[in-house]
Tab-separated table of C-alpha atoms and ligand atoms in Angstrom:
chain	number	residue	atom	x	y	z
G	1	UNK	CA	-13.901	17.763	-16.943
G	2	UNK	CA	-14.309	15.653	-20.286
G	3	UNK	CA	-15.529	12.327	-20.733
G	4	UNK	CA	-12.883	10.282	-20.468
G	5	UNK	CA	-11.883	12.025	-16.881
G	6	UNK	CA	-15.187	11.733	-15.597
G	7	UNK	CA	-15.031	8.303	-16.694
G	8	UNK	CA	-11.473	7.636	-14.631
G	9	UNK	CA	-11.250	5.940	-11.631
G	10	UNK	CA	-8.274	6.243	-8.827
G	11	UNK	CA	-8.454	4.144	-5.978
G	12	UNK	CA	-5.787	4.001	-2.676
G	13	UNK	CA	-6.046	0.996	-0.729
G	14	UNK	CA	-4.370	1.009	3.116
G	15	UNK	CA	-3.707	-1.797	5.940
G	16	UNK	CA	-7.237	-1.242	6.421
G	17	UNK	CA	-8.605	-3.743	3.037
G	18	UNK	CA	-5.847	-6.792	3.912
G	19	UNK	CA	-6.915	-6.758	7.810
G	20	UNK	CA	-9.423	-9.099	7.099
G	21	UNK	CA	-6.828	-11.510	5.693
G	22	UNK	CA	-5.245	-11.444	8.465
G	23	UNK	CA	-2.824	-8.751	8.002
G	24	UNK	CA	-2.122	-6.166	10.888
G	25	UNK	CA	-2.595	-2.485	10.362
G	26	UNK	CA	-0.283	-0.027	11.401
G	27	UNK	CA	-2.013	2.225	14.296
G	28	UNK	CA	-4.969	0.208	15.148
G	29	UNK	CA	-5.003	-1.536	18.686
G	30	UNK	CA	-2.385	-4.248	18.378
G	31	UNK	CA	-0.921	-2.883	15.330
G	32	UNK	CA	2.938	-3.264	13.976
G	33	UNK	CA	3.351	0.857	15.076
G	34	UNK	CA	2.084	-0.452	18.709
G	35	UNK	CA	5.018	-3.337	18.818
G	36	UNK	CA	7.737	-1.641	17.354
G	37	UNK	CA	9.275	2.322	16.646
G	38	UNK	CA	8.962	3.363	13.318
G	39	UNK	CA	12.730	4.549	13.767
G	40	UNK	CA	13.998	1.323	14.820
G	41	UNK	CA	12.731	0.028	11.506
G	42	UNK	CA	11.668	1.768	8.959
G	43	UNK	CA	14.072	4.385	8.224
G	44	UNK	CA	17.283	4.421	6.578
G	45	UNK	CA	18.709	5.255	9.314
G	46	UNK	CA	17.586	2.357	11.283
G	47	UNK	CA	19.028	0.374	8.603
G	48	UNK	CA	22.505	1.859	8.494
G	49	UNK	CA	22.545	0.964	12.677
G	50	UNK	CA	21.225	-2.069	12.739
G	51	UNK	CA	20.328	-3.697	9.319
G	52	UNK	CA	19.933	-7.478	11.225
G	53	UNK	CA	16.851	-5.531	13.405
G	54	UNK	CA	15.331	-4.285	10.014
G	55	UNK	CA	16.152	-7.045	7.825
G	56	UNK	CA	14.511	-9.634	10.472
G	57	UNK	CA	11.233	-7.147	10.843
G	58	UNK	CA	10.648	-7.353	6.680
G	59	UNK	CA	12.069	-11.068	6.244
G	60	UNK	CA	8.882	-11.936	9.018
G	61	UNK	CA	6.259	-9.823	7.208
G	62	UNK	CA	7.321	-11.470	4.136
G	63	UNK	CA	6.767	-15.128	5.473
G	64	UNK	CA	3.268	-14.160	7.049
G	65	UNK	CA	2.392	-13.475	2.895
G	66	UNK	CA	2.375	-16.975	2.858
G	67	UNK	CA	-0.152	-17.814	5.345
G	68	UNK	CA	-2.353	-15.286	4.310
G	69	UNK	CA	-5.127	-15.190	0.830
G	70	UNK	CA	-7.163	-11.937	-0.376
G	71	UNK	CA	-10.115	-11.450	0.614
G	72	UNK	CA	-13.365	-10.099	-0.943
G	73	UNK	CA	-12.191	-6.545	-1.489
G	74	UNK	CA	-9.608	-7.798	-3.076
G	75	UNK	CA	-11.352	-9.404	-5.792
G	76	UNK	CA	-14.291	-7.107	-6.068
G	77	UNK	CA	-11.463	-4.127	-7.343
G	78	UNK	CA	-10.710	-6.837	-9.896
G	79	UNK	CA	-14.160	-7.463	-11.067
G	80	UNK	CA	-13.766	-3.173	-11.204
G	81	UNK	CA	-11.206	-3.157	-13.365
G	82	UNK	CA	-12.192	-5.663	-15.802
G	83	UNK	CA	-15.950	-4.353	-16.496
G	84	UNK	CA	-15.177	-0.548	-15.931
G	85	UNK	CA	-15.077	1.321	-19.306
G	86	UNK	CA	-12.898	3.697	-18.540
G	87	UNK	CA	-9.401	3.954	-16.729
G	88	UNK	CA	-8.684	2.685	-13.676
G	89	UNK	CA	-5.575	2.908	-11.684
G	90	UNK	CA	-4.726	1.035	-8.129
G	91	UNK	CA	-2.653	2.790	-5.899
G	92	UNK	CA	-1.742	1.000	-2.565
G	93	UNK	CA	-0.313	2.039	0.276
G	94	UNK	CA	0.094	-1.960	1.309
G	95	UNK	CA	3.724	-3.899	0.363
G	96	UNK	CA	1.392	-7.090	1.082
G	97	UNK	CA	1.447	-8.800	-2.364
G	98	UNK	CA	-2.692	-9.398	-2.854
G	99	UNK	CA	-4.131	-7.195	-4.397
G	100	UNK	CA	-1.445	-8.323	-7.453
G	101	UNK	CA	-2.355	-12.130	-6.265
G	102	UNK	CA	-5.743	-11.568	-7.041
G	103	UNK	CA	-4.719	-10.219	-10.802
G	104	UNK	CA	-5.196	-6.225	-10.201
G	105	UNK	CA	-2.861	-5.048	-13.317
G	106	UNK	CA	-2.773	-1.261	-13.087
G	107	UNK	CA	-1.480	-1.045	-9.917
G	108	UNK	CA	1.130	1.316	-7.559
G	109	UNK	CA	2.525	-0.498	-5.001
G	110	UNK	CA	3.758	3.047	-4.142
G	111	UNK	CA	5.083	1.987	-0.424
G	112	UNK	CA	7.171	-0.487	-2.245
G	113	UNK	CA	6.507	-4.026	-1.895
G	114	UNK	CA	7.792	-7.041	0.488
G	115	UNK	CA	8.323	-9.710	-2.727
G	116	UNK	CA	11.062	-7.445	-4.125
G	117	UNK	CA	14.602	-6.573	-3.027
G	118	UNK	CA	16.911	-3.694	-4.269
G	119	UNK	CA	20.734	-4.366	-4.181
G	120	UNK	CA	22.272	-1.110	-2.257
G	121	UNK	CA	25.412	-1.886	-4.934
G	122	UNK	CA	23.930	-1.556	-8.583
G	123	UNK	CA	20.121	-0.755	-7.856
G	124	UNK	CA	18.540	-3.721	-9.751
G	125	UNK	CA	14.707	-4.440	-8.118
G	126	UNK	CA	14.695	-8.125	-7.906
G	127	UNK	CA	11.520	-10.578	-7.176
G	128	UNK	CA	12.509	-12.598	-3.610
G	129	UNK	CA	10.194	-14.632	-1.926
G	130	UNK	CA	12.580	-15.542	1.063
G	131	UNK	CA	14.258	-14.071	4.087
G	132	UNK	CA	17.292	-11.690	3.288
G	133	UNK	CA	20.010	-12.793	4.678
G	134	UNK	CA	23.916	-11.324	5.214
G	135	UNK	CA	25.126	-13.690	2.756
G	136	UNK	CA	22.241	-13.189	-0.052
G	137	UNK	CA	23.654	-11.859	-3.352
G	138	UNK	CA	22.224	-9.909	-5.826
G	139	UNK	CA	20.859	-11.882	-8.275
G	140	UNK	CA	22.100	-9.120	-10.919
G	141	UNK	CA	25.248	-7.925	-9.912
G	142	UNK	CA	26.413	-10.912	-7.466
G	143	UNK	CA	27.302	-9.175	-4.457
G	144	UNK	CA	26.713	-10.146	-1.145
G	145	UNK	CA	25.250	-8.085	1.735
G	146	UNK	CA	23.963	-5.480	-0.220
G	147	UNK	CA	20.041	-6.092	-0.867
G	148	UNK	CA	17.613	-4.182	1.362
G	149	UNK	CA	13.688	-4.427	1.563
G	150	UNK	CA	12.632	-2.937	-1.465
G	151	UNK	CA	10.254	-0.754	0.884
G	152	UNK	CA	10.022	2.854	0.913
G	153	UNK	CA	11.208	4.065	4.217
G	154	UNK	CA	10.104	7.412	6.197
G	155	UNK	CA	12.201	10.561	4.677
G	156	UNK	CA	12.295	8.257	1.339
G	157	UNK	CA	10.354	9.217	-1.906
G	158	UNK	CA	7.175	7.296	-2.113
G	159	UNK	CA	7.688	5.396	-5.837
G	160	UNK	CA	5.787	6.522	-9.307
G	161	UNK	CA	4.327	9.984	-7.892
G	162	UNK	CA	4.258	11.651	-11.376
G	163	UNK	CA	1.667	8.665	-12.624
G	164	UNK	CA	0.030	8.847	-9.846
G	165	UNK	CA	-1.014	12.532	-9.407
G	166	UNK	CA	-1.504	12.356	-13.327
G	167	UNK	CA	-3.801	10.338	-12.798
G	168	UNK	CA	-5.332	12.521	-10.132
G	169	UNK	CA	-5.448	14.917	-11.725
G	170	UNK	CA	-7.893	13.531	-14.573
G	171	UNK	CA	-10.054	11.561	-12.507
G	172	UNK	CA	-13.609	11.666	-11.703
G	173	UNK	CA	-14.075	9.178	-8.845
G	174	UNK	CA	-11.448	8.954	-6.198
G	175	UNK	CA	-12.073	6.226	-3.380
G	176	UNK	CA	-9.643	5.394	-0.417
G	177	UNK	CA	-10.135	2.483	1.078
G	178	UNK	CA	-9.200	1.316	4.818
G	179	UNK	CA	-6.165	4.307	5.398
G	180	UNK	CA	-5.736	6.189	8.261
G	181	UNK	CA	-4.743	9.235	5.878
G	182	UNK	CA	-2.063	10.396	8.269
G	183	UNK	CA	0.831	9.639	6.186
G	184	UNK	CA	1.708	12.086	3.509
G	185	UNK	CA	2.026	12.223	0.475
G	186	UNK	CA	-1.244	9.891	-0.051
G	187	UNK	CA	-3.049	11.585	2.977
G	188	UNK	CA	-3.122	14.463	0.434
G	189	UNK	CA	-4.355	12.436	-2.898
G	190	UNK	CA	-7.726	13.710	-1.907
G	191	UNK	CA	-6.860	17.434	-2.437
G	192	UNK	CA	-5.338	16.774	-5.903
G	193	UNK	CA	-8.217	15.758	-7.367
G	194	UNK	CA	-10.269	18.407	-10.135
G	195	UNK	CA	-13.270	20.243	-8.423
G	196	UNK	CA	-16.307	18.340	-8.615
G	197	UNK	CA	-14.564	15.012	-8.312
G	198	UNK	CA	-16.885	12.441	-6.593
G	199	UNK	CA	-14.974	11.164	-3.621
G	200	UNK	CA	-15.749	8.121	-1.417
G	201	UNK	CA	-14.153	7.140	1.887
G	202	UNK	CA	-14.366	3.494	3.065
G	203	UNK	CA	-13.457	2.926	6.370
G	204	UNK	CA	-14.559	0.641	9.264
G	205	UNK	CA	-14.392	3.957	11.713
G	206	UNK	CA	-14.455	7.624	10.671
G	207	UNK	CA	-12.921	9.296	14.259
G	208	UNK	CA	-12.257	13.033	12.508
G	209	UNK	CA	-15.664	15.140	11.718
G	210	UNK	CA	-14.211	17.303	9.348
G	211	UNK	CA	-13.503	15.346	6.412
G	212	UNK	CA	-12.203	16.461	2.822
G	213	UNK	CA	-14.054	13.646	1.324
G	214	UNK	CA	-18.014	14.062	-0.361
G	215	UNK	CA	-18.988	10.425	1.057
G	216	UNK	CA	-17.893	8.553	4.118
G	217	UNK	CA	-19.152	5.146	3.850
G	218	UNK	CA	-18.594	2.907	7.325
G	219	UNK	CA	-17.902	-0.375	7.418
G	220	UNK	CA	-15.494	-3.556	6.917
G	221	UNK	CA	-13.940	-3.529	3.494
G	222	UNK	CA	-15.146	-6.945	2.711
G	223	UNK	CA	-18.384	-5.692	2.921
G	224	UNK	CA	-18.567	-2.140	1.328
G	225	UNK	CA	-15.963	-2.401	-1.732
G	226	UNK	CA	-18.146	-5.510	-3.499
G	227	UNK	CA	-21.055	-3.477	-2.354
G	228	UNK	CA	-19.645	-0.119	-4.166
G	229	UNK	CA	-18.101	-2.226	-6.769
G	230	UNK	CA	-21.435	-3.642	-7.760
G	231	UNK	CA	-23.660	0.326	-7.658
G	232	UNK	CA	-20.231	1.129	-10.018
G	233	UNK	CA	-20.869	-1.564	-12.599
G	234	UNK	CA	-24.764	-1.271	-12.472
R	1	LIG	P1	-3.184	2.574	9.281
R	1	LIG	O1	-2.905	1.466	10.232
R	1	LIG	O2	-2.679	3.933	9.611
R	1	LIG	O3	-4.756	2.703	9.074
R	1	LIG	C1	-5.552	1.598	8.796
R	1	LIG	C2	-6.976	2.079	8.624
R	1	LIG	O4	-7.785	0.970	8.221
R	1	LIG	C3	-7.604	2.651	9.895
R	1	LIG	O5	-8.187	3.905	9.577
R	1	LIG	C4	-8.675	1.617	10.285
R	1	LIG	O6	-9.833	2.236	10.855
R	1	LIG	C5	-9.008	1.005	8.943
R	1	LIG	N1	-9.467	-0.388	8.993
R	1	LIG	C6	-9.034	-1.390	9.796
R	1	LIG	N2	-9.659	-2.534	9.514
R	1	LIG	C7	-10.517	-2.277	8.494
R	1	LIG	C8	-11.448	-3.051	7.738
R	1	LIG	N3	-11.610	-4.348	7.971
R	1	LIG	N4	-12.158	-2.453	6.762
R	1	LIG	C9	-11.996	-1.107	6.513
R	1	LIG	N5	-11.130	-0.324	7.182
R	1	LIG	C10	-10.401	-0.895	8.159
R	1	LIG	O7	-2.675	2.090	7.840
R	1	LIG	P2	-2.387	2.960	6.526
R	1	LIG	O8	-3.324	4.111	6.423
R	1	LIG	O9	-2.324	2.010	5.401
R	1	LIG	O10	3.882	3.270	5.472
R	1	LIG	O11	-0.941	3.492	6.852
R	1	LIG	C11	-0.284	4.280	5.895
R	1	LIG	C12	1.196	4.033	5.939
R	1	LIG	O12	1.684	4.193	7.277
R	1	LIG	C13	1.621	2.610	5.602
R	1	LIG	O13	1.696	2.378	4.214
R	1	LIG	C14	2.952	2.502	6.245
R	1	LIG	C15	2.637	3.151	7.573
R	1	LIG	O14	3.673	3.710	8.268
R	1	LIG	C16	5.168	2.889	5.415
R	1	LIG	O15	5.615	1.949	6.034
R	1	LIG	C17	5.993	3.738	4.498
């Protein structure tokens, strides 16, 4: 590893670093996987049955963006980013819009993200802060009932996975912060890493023994990402 790579940070973020803002995880007790079946809305299939069922399931995650603000983990990757003096890239698993509230600039919203929709008709990503609706149009191509969630789906392609595992693959610390690491392919980021990588699991519970990571570090993400944040910029 040279320099620069040991000097390269990658960090994933999960439901687990917005939950104290409010936001619900996915498998936790009362989470959005408890309430509803992945198939009935997050698949394209779902969507091609019954696009009304998905469409109302993203339009009322995207209005609960609007009652919720980032919280302290949020910021503290920020503070990261600014005073590190090497590379650092963001990857989150999240479609919440804070960790780009809070001004994170290299960042992979690689799940997609709830502020955008993608017309079905000519492709064009499009910033859209309100419910879609049957009669929206495509602010580039006009067309009505053809935007979806810009969201990446189960069976669909996570977004920007050559940057990302380039990135991987030069880095020297790799954190993941409040993911369940059961959906692939970031479940995996870990192994993709060079040998010798320093590697640093936040999470508020750690239920598996056998874990790929070199340091587990329990705890609420408010608490231990300003508390890494600041050992980092010592
Ligand atoms: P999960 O709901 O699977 O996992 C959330 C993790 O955060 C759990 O391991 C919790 O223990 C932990 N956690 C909860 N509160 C925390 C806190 N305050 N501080 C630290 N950790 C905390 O969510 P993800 O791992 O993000 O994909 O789920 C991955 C993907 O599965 C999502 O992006 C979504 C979902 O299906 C798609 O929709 C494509």
């Amino acid at each position: 590893m040279g320099p620069a790579a040991s000097r390269s940070i990658v960090i994933l973020t999960g439901a687990g670093i917005s939950a104290e803002s409010g936001l619900p995880t996915f498998r936790d007790n009362g989470g959005l996987w408890e309430q509803h079946r992945v198939e009935d809305v997050a698949t394209p299939e779902a969507f091609r049955r019954n696009p009304e069922l998905v469409q109302r399931f993203y339009n009322e995650r995207r209005r609960r963006l609007g009652d919720v603000s980032p919280n302290a983990a949020h910021h503290a990757l920020v503070a990261l980013e600014q005073g590190w003096p090497g590379p650092l890239l963001l990857v989150t698993q999240n479609v919440d819009d804070l960790h780009a509230r809070v001004g994170s600039r290299n960042l992979i919203p690689m799940h997609g993200e709830l502020l955008k929709a993608r017309c079905l008709a000519c492709g064009a990503v499009s910033t859209w802060m309100d419910d879609i609706l049957p009669e929206s149009r495509c602010p580039h191509c006009d067309l009505q009932r053809q935007l979806r969630p810009h969201i990446v789906w189960f069976g669909e392609m996570p977004l920007e996975m050559n940057r990302i595992f380039a990135a991987l693959e030069n880095c020297g610390l790799f954190v993941a912060i409040g993911t369940s690491g059961t959906v692939y392919p970031a479940a995996g980021f870990v192994n993709a890493v060079p040998p010798g990588t320093r590697t640093i699991e936040i999470n508020l519970e750690f239920p598996e023994s056998n874990t790929r990571f070199v340091e587990q570090r329990r705890g609420s993400a408010t608490e231990r990402v300003p508390e890494l944040v600041s050992e980092l910029l010592k």
